[in-house]
Structures are given as structure tokens and as C-alpha cells.
């Protein structure tokens, strides 16, 4: 049985790494430097009773790199961008005091993997709710001597970094989501998109994929746009999101769904926009 569990974990890990690689390949050109680092999974959630988790880091660069690891506090703004959070907002709890991790620094060869282990220590009187901080991996700058007329100069390489949320949940927590304010955007010279507002209620964050469906022949429907990895973190009640569409939609209903788990039959939320 233990061997079967290990085999299943290895298969799941391989599927996750392939999915992470595919996601990295879809990143815009401006994020190309971040593609040198691949993380799996892209978030850590420690549910009630769970004491440990691990993050796998893959160096996709052509040379070794050294990274420092730290816990930082971030907050999501109304358009989904993460910004520094010096102090917790009302209803917001940081997970840093509960977490331990190792290693704090590591050097990784090209194509190699490094595992970061995260542990949570829950005090006996820990309040029910969700606690969140972000695990930051920051590349250590490498100074290189560059020849120049009359001597040498020192050049610092560009830093590459990445972070993932680490969420600790205490107690059984629930959340609901509503999709509102649907609007098709048709920017001049740009690709169309469906803009929506996500409204979260409950005790925990939500994280999943937005997908848009349009009518297809035979009374069916087809997927015309998808946005993966959309989060609404506690304490935020709402955020805006834009789902790029394959083409400008014609008349008829556009249906948008939000699924936390792709295999779950019923989405967490859905809504319809009737186009005329």
C-alpha cells in the first residue's frame, strides 16, 4: 500500500510539473526571466490537522543559481495584483508566526530540483480562520568582473525571483463566490475579453479557473476563453478579472464559470451574459 501511495504521488507530481511547465510557457515576454524558475505546486494550503507541506523548485536556467528563501506579507488589490502588506488589515491574519521552513538558502544546478519543506506549528489556542503569508525565493546576485579600459568593473546580474502563497486553515472553513458585472471589452487593435467582478463571502480564500462558453451548433456550447489560477484572498471581498476571448463573440448567451477543482462537476459560481 505504501508503494502504491508513493507511485501515485510520483504520478501526481509529474502531472503537476508538466502543468507548471505548460503554464510557464504561456507567460508573456515581460515575465521571461521568471521562467528560469519553476515551482510546484504554485500554492501551499495546510488544512486543519495538516502539519507539513513541501515545494519543489526546478532550475530551468543554463547555469547554477543561488536563492534565498523568506516569508513575506502580501495583499491583493482590486485587480488581482499582490502588493506589500506592512500590517494586517481588519480580518486579515498573517501565517508567518506559525511557519517554519528549510532550507533558507540553496544553490541549484541547471535542470536540478530543490525541495523546500514547510511546517506549521499551531498553538493550542489558535483562533479559527485562515492565515496567509507568501514564500519568496530571491536569487542572490552574482558579481562578475568585466574588463574595461584601465581596469575592471563589477556587473551585477539581473535578479530572478518568485513567490507562492502559503495558507494555513484552522477549523472547517467555507466560502461562496458570485460572478457579477459581466462586460465584453473590445479594445481597438486588441483582443476581446470578458471582464467580471468576483465577489467572495465566507471564512476562506478561493482559487480556481475562470472559463467562458459560447453557443455552438446543435444546441451545444464551446469554450472560448480561460483564465487559470484566479484567486480572491481573505480579507478581500471582491476583485476584477479579465478573461481573454478567442474572438469577438456574436449574439447569444456567454456563460462563465469558476471552478476550484477541474474535476468537480459543479462550479463554485457561474453567470450568463446575453449578447444582442
Coordinates of C-alpha atoms in Angstrom, one line a residue, residues 76-81 176-180 196-202 206 231-241:
X76 CA -4.2 41.5 -3.2
X77 CA -5.6 44.7 -4.7
X78 CA -8.8 45.1 -6.6
X79 CA -7.3 43.9 -9.9
X80 CA -5.5 40.9 -8.5
X81 CA -2.0 42.3 -8.1
X176 CA -19.1 31.2 -1.6
X177 CA -18.5 33.2 -4.8
X178 CA -20.6 35.2 -7.1
X179 CA -19.7 36.4 -10.6
X180 CA -21.2 39.8 -11.4
X196 CA -16.1 40.3 -14.5
X197 CA -16.3 41.1 -10.8
X198 CA -15.8 38.2 -8.4
X199 CA -17.5 38.7 -5.0
X200 CA -16.3 36.3 -2.2
X201 CA -18.1 35.6 1.0
X202 CA -17.1 33.3 3.9
X206 CA -11.0 31.0 -3.2
X231 CA -7.6 34.0 -6.5
X232 CA -9.6 36.1 -4.2
X233 CA -7.8 36.2 -0.9
X234 CA -9.1 36.9 2.6
X235 CA -9.9 39.7 3.6
X236 CA -10.8 40.9 0.1
X237 CA -14.5 40.7 -0.7
X238 CA -14.1 41.3 -4.4
X239 CA -11.8 41.8 -7.4
X240 CA -11.9 42.3 -11.1
X241 CA -10.7 39.8 -13.6

